[in-house]
Amino acid sequence: MVQTHTLPGSTEDRPDDAAGRTGSSARGAEPDRGSREKSCTTTAGSARLAALLISPTLLVLAVVVLYPTIVALKDSLYGAPGIDPSTGFVRDGAPFVGADNYAAIFGDEAGGRFWNAFWNTTFLTVTTVVLEAVIGVAMALIMHRAFRGRALVRASILVPWAIPTAVTGLLWRWIFNSDGVANALIGQQVLWTTEGFHAKAAVIVADVWKTAPFIGLLVLAGLQVINKEVYEAARIDGAGALRQFRNITLPLVKPALLVAVLFRTLDALRMFDLPYILIGAQKTSVETLSMLAQDQAANVRFGPASAYAVILFVYVFLIALAFVRLLGADVVGDDDAPPRRRRRRPTRRPAEVAA
């Protein structure tokens, strides 16, 4: 016959102690439950307050972003008003054509102009953003150094960014005039505002001059939060200026630089006013997607213009999505997310041993 023996110090050996522990644990569970309920109430209240505070921003975004996007998508499904071929009379409104506007954009008639504008937009965006990133980092390093007259240098660097784009276009149009400063400096007669690669070069120079300080300003903000002790330790270890920049400065300012490059990329993809004022409308060398959509709208072809606008919106959205997916840990701050806590497994205490 198998007998069971109770281990010394077990709950069955001391029922009074077990009951006391059970009562104390029950009494201790009540404050824990109350603290959890209080924490949940506080969290719900914070969530409601956060939703109330951001509701004006969401309302403004819905008015200026969501509503125009929906209207543009709807208008892209309608054609231009004109004579109805079936009746011979003028239509009262725009006819519904479905996806014909999109098919016409990629067709033989308008496809060449669309792809030219698409590649112009991509080339100008990539070129200007790369040059602005390099020059902006150099500007930030200069503005970050301590020297006499630093405030004046910072103000002079930020002046181009503060000038409106329309004024910038007129200013550089005078510079790139046939008898302007640019031709006087190079000693040649170049027609910058006509067709050709020199028109692209003029737009690139003007855009880099205006918006490179924007990247420099954001990178400067990233440089100012770097502790100086890091550089002192690097100098003690014998690291030179180039090695400090490559191993310390560049990795620490990378989040700010990526945000600046993302903003500039999205802005450059929608480039319209600078090439429109500096070079002119309907110039094959610098015509962008925004200029193409404006040209269609100016000719009262709102359906094709809306189709161009929708395609540009999708293009910008895909670029932003790809940028965040590839570099999202540095842009949206995923690295700062708290680590997940591991659940502890309960340990079993042997109570009885079979004899």
Short mmCIF file of C-alpha atoms in Angstrom, two decimals:
data_model
loop_
_atom_site.label_atom_id
_atom_site.label_comp_id
_atom_site.label_asym_id
_atom_site.label_seq_id
_atom_site.Cartn_x
_atom_site.Cartn_y
_atom_site.Cartn_z
CA MET A 1 0.00 0.00 0.00
CA VAL A 2 1.38 3.37 -1.03
CA GLN A 3 1.54 5.95 1.70
CA THR A 4 1.96 9.65 1.23
CA HIS A 5 4.06 11.72 3.57
CA THR A 6 3.77 15.42 3.86
CA LEU A 7 6.98 17.38 3.60
CA PRO A 8 8.01 19.34 6.66
CA GLY A 9 6.93 22.94 6.48
CA SER A 10 4.18 22.28 3.89
CA THR A 11 0.74 23.87 4.02
CA GLU A 12 -0.94 20.69 5.18
CA ASP A 13 1.42 20.46 8.15
CA ARG A 14 0.52 23.99 9.24
CA PRO A 15 -3.04 24.78 8.18
CA ASP A 16 -3.20 27.94 10.27
CA ASP A 17 -0.18 29.42 8.52
CA ALA A 18 -1.60 28.51 5.11
CA ALA A 19 -4.88 30.18 5.93
CA GLY A 20 -3.01 33.25 7.14
CA ARG A 21 -1.01 33.45 3.95
CA THR A 22 -4.12 32.97 1.87
CA GLY A 23 -5.87 35.77 3.70
CA SER A 24 -2.93 38.10 3.36
CA SER A 25 -2.65 37.40 -0.36
CA ALA A 26 -6.35 38.05 -0.76
CA ARG A 27 -5.99 41.30 1.13
CA GLY A 28 -2.97 42.23 -1.00
CA ALA A 29 -4.85 41.55 -4.24
CA GLU A 30 -7.41 44.24 -3.52
CA PRO A 31 -4.93 47.17 -3.68
CA ASP A 32 -3.41 45.66 -6.84
CA ARG A 33 -6.80 45.49 -8.49
CA GLY A 34 -7.54 49.05 -7.44
CA SER A 35 -4.23 50.32 -8.77
CA ARG A 36 -4.85 48.58 -12.08
CA GLU A 37 -8.31 50.13 -12.37
CA LYS A 38 -6.86 53.54 -11.51
CA SER A 39 -4.13 53.10 -14.13
CA CYS A 40 -6.69 52.13 -16.78
CA THR A 41 -8.81 55.17 -15.91
CA THR A 42 -5.77 57.45 -16.14
CA THR A 43 -4.79 55.96 -19.51
CA ALA A 44 -8.30 56.39 -20.89
CA GLY A 45 -8.39 59.98 -19.70
CA SER A 46 -5.01 60.70 -21.31
CA ALA A 47 -6.19 59.16 -24.57
CA ARG A 48 -9.32 61.32 -24.59
CA LEU A 49 -7.27 64.42 -23.85
CA ALA A 50 -4.81 63.57 -26.63
CA ALA A 51 -7.66 63.02 -29.10
CA LEU A 52 -9.19 66.35 -28.08
CA LEU A 53 -5.90 68.20 -28.55
CA ILE A 54 -5.12 66.78 -31.99
CA SER A 55 -8.69 67.06 -33.30
CA PRO A 56 -8.17 70.63 -34.67
CA THR A 57 -5.10 69.46 -36.57
CA LEU A 58 -6.95 66.46 -37.97
CA LEU A 59 -9.83 68.72 -39.00
CA VAL A 60 -7.48 71.09 -40.85
CA LEU A 61 -5.75 68.18 -42.58
CA ALA A 62 -9.11 66.76 -43.62
CA VAL A 63 -10.11 70.10 -45.13
CA VAL A 64 -6.86 70.94 -46.95
CA VAL A 65 -5.62 67.41 -47.81
CA LEU A 66 -8.32 64.75 -47.70
CA TYR A 67 -11.15 66.71 -49.33
CA PRO A 68 -9.07 68.03 -52.30
CA THR A 69 -7.68 64.54 -52.88
CA ILE A 70 -11.17 63.03 -53.04
CA VAL A 71 -12.39 65.82 -55.34
CA ALA A 72 -9.37 65.40 -57.65
CA LEU A 73 -9.96 61.64 -57.79
CA LYS A 74 -13.62 62.23 -58.68
CA ASP A 75 -12.86 64.87 -61.32
CA SER A 76 -10.29 62.61 -62.96
CA LEU A 77 -13.14 60.30 -63.96
CA TYR A 78 -14.87 63.01 -66.02
CA GLY A 79 -13.97 64.46 -69.39
CA ALA A 80 -13.95 67.98 -70.77
CA PRO A 81 -17.31 69.61 -71.53
CA GLY A 82 -18.08 70.08 -75.19
CA ILE A 83 -20.35 68.91 -77.98
CA ASP A 84 -22.04 65.58 -77.51
CA PRO A 85 -21.38 63.57 -80.71
CA SER A 86 -24.60 61.59 -80.29
CA THR A 87 -26.89 64.65 -80.16
CA GLY A 88 -24.79 67.45 -81.66
CA PHE A 89 -25.62 69.78 -78.77
CA VAL A 90 -23.35 71.23 -76.12
CA ARG A 91 -23.32 69.18 -72.94
CA ASP A 92 -24.56 70.75 -69.73
CA GLY A 93 -21.73 69.25 -67.68
CA ALA A 94 -18.61 67.15 -67.92
CA PRO A 95 -19.28 63.61 -69.18
CA PHE A 96 -18.28 60.56 -67.18
CA VAL A 97 -15.41 58.81 -68.98
CA GLY A 98 -14.13 56.46 -66.26
CA ALA A 99 -10.46 55.62 -66.64
CA ASP A 100 -10.14 57.13 -70.13
CA ASN A 101 -8.12 60.08 -68.81
CA TYR A 102 -5.55 57.73 -67.29
CA ALA A 103 -5.46 55.63 -70.45
CA ALA A 104 -4.88 58.77 -72.53
CA ILE A 105 -1.99 59.82 -70.29
CA PHE A 106 -0.15 56.58 -70.96
CA GLY A 107 -1.26 56.45 -74.60
CA ASP A 108 0.60 57.46 -77.74
CA GLU A 109 -0.77 61.00 -77.92
CA ALA A 110 0.03 62.28 -74.42
CA GLY A 111 2.41 59.55 -73.30
CA GLY A 112 5.56 61.23 -74.61
CA ARG A 113 4.85 64.48 -72.81
CA PHE A 114 3.95 62.67 -69.59
CA TRP A 115 7.11 60.56 -69.49
CA ASN A 116 9.24 63.59 -70.29
CA ALA A 117 7.69 65.45 -67.35
CA PHE A 118 8.07 62.37 -65.15
CA TRP A 119 11.79 62.00 -65.86
CA ASN A 120 12.35 65.74 -65.51
CA THR A 121 10.69 65.65 -62.09
CA THR A 122 12.76 62.65 -60.99
CA PHE A 123 16.06 64.04 -62.31
CA LEU A 124 15.57 67.47 -60.74
CA THR A 125 14.53 65.91 -57.44
CA VAL A 126 17.47 63.52 -57.16
CA THR A 127 20.05 66.07 -58.27
CA THR A 128 18.87 68.94 -56.10
CA VAL A 129 18.34 66.83 -52.97
CA VAL A 130 21.80 65.23 -53.18
CA LEU A 131 23.52 68.59 -53.68
CA GLU A 132 21.44 70.21 -50.95
CA ALA A 133 22.27 67.42 -48.50
CA VAL A 134 26.03 67.79 -49.08
CA ILE A 135 26.01 71.59 -49.00
CA GLY A 136 23.57 71.66 -46.07
CA VAL A 137 25.80 69.45 -43.93
CA ALA A 138 28.77 71.71 -44.76
CA MET A 139 26.70 74.77 -43.78
CA ALA A 140 25.71 73.13 -40.50
CA LEU A 141 29.33 72.35 -39.64
CA ILE A 142 30.31 75.95 -40.36
CA MET A 143 27.43 77.40 -38.30
CA HIS A 144 28.19 75.01 -35.43
CA ARG A 145 31.77 76.20 -34.96
CA ALA A 146 32.52 78.89 -32.41
CA PHE A 147 34.17 81.93 -34.02
CA ARG A 148 33.75 85.66 -34.06
CA GLY A 149 30.83 86.78 -36.20
CA ARG A 150 29.04 83.41 -36.09
CA ALA A 151 25.64 85.07 -35.67
CA LEU A 152 26.18 87.11 -38.83
CA VAL A 153 27.22 84.01 -40.78
CA ARG A 154 24.14 82.11 -39.59
CA ALA A 155 21.85 84.95 -40.60
CA SER A 156 23.46 85.29 -44.04
CA ILE A 157 23.20 81.54 -44.68
CA LEU A 158 19.52 81.44 -43.75
CA VAL A 159 18.53 84.47 -45.86
CA PRO A 160 18.06 82.51 -49.15
CA TRP A 161 15.69 80.08 -47.46
CA ALA A 162 13.58 82.97 -46.12
CA ILE A 163 13.11 84.53 -49.58
CA PRO A 164 9.84 83.49 -51.31
CA THR A 165 10.26 81.11 -54.22
CA ALA A 166 8.67 83.52 -56.71
CA VAL A 167 11.17 86.22 -55.76
CA THR A 168 13.98 83.68 -56.05
CA GLY A 169 12.85 82.76 -59.56
CA LEU A 170 12.83 86.40 -60.66
CA LEU A 171 16.22 87.03 -59.05
CA TRP A 172 17.89 84.11 -60.79
CA ARG A 173 16.16 84.96 -64.05
CA TRP A 174 17.96 88.31 -64.01
CA ILE A 175 21.22 86.53 -63.16
CA PHE A 176 20.80 84.02 -66.01
CA ASN A 177 19.74 86.65 -68.51
CA SER A 178 21.68 86.87 -71.77
CA ASP A 179 23.53 89.93 -70.46
CA GLY A 180 23.33 88.92 -66.81
CA VAL A 181 25.89 88.14 -64.14
CA ALA A 182 26.22 84.44 -65.02
CA ASN A 183 27.37 85.06 -68.58
CA ALA A 184 29.67 87.85 -67.40
CA LEU A 185 31.37 85.47 -64.95
CA ILE A 186 31.88 82.57 -67.38
CA GLY A 187 32.74 84.87 -70.31
CA GLN A 188 30.33 83.13 -72.72
CA GLN A 189 26.93 83.90 -74.16
CA VAL A 190 24.61 81.14 -72.91
CA LEU A 191 20.83 81.35 -73.26
CA TRP A 192 19.97 79.82 -69.92
CA THR A 193 16.20 80.31 -70.15
CA THR A 194 15.76 78.42 -73.43
CA GLU A 195 15.53 74.73 -74.22
CA GLY A 196 18.47 72.50 -73.37
CA PHE A 197 20.41 71.03 -70.48
CA HIS A 198 21.54 74.50 -69.42
CA ALA A 199 17.92 75.22 -68.47
CA LYS A 200 18.00 72.24 -66.08
CA ALA A 201 21.32 73.50 -64.69
CA ALA A 202 19.81 76.94 -64.05
CA VAL A 203 16.88 75.41 -62.12
CA ILE A 204 19.22 73.18 -60.12
CA VAL A 205 21.50 76.06 -59.15
CA ALA A 206 18.59 78.28 -58.10
CA ASP A 207 16.86 75.53 -56.11
CA VAL A 208 20.06 74.45 -54.32
CA TRP A 209 20.86 78.07 -53.46
CA LYS A 210 17.42 78.54 -51.92
CA THR A 211 16.77 75.29 -50.02
CA ALA A 212 20.22 74.01 -48.95
CA PRO A 213 20.00 76.24 -45.81
CA PHE A 214 16.86 74.30 -44.80
CA ILE A 215 18.81 71.06 -44.53
CA GLY A 216 21.67 72.94 -42.87
CA LEU A 217 19.28 74.28 -40.22
CA LEU A 218 17.93 70.83 -39.32
CA VAL A 219 21.40 69.29 -39.25
CA LEU A 220 22.59 72.14 -37.05
CA ALA A 221 19.85 71.29 -34.56
CA GLY A 222 21.16 67.71 -34.52
CA LEU A 223 24.75 68.87 -34.00
CA GLN A 224 23.87 71.00 -30.99
CA VAL A 225 22.60 68.01 -28.98
CA ILE A 226 25.85 66.06 -29.34
CA ASN A 227 27.86 66.03 -26.11
CA LYS A 228 31.28 67.66 -26.45
CA GLU A 229 32.81 64.99 -24.22
CA VAL A 230 32.44 62.51 -27.08
CA TYR A 231 34.76 64.59 -29.27
CA GLU A 232 37.20 65.12 -26.39
CA ALA A 233 37.41 61.36 -25.85
CA ALA A 234 37.96 60.84 -29.57
CA ARG A 235 40.77 63.41 -29.63
CA ILE A 236 42.42 61.71 -26.68
CA ASP A 237 42.27 58.41 -28.57
CA GLY A 238 44.04 60.09 -31.49
CA ALA A 239 41.10 60.39 -33.91
CA GLY A 240 41.47 63.12 -36.53
CA ALA A 241 38.83 65.51 -37.81
CA LEU A 242 37.82 63.27 -40.72
CA ARG A 243 37.52 60.20 -38.53
CA GLN A 244 35.49 62.12 -35.95
CA PHE A 245 33.11 63.26 -38.68
CA ARG A 246 32.74 59.76 -40.12
CA ASN A 247 32.41 57.84 -36.85
CA ILE A 248 30.79 60.38 -34.51
CA THR A 249 29.17 63.34 -36.24
CA LEU A 250 27.54 61.60 -39.18
CA PRO A 251 25.96 58.70 -37.21
CA LEU A 252 24.63 61.04 -34.50
CA VAL A 253 23.08 63.55 -36.91
CA LYS A 254 21.71 60.83 -39.18
CA PRO A 255 18.11 61.00 -37.84
CA ALA A 256 17.91 64.78 -38.39
CA LEU A 257 19.55 64.48 -41.80
CA LEU A 258 17.13 61.77 -42.90
CA VAL A 259 14.12 63.82 -41.86
CA ALA A 260 15.47 66.84 -43.74
CA VAL A 261 16.14 64.78 -46.87
CA LEU A 262 12.65 63.26 -46.70
CA PHE A 263 10.98 66.67 -46.45
CA ARG A 264 13.07 68.07 -49.28
CA THR A 265 12.37 65.06 -51.48
CA LEU A 266 8.61 65.38 -51.06
CA ASP A 267 8.83 69.12 -51.71
CA ALA A 268 11.04 68.75 -54.80
CA LEU A 269 8.69 66.18 -56.35
CA ARG A 270 6.00 68.88 -56.38
CA MET A 271 8.31 71.50 -57.94
CA PHE A 272 6.34 74.04 -59.94
CA ASP A 273 6.91 77.73 -59.22
CA LEU A 274 10.70 77.93 -59.60
CA PRO A 275 11.01 76.41 -63.12
CA TYR A 276 7.74 78.09 -64.17
CA ILE A 277 9.04 81.57 -63.31
CA LEU A 278 12.73 81.04 -64.08
CA ILE A 279 12.46 79.20 -67.43
CA GLY A 280 8.81 79.47 -68.44
CA ALA A 281 5.80 77.30 -69.22
CA GLN A 282 5.69 74.47 -71.79
CA LYS A 283 9.49 74.11 -71.89
CA THR A 284 10.34 70.48 -72.59
CA SER A 285 13.64 70.63 -70.73
CA VAL A 286 12.19 71.56 -67.32
CA GLU A 287 8.47 70.72 -67.52
CA THR A 288 7.47 68.81 -64.38
CA LEU A 289 4.33 66.88 -63.48
CA SER A 290 2.95 69.84 -61.53
CA MET A 291 3.51 72.13 -64.51
CA LEU A 292 1.83 69.60 -66.79
CA ALA A 293 -1.24 69.43 -64.53
CA GLN A 294 -1.40 73.24 -64.38
CA ASP A 295 -1.19 73.48 -68.16
CA GLN A 296 -4.14 71.12 -68.58
CA ALA A 297 -6.20 73.04 -66.02
CA ALA A 298 -5.36 76.37 -67.71
CA ASN A 299 -6.84 74.95 -70.92
CA VAL A 300 -10.09 74.07 -69.08
CA ARG A 301 -9.34 70.34 -69.23
CA PHE A 302 -9.97 69.64 -65.58
CA GLY A 303 -10.41 65.89 -66.01
CA PRO A 304 -6.92 65.23 -67.46
CA ALA A 305 -5.46 67.81 -65.03
CA SER A 306 -6.97 65.92 -62.09
CA ALA A 307 -5.62 62.65 -63.50
CA TYR A 308 -2.10 64.14 -63.62
CA ALA A 309 -2.53 65.40 -60.06
CA VAL A 310 -3.65 61.98 -58.83
CA ILE A 311 -0.70 60.27 -60.50
CA LEU A 312 1.66 62.80 -58.90
CA PHE A 313 0.01 62.19 -55.52
CA VAL A 314 0.49 58.43 -55.86
CA TYR A 315 4.12 58.95 -56.93
CA VAL A 316 4.88 61.15 -53.92
CA PHE A 317 3.08 58.74 -51.60
CA LEU A 318 5.06 55.74 -52.87
CA ILE A 319 8.36 57.61 -52.51
CA ALA A 320 7.50 58.61 -48.94
CA LEU A 321 6.37 55.08 -48.09
CA ALA A 322 9.53 53.53 -49.53
CA PHE A 323 11.70 56.06 -47.71
CA VAL A 324 10.05 55.36 -44.35
CA ARG A 325 10.10 51.59 -44.90
CA LEU A 326 13.80 51.55 -45.74
CA LEU A 327 14.90 54.08 -43.11
CA GLY A 328 11.95 54.00 -40.74
CA ALA A 329 13.94 53.13 -37.62
CA ASP A 330 15.71 56.48 -37.78
CA VAL A 331 12.81 58.57 -39.09
CA VAL A 332 9.88 57.51 -36.91
CA GLY A 333 11.91 56.59 -33.86
CA ASP A 334 11.23 52.86 -33.62
CA ASP A 335 14.52 52.39 -31.81
CA ASP A 336 13.12 54.26 -28.81
CA ALA A 337 10.27 51.80 -28.33
CA PRO A 338 10.38 50.13 -24.90
CA PRO A 339 11.45 46.48 -24.93
CA ARG A 340 8.77 43.88 -24.44
CA ARG A 341 8.73 42.33 -21.00
CA ARG A 342 8.99 38.59 -20.73
CA ARG A 343 6.37 36.75 -18.77
CA ARG A 344 7.76 34.78 -15.85
CA ARG A 345 6.71 31.20 -15.64
CA PRO A 346 5.25 30.17 -12.27
CA THR A 347 7.46 27.76 -10.30
CA ARG A 348 5.83 24.71 -8.80
CA ARG A 349 6.59 23.77 -5.23
CA PRO A 350 6.58 20.03 -4.51
CA ALA A 351 4.08 19.31 -1.75
CA GLU A 352 3.99 15.54 -1.55
CA VAL A 353 6.37 12.71 -2.26
CA ALA A 354 5.21 9.20 -2.92
CA ALA A 355 6.82 6.66 -0.67
#
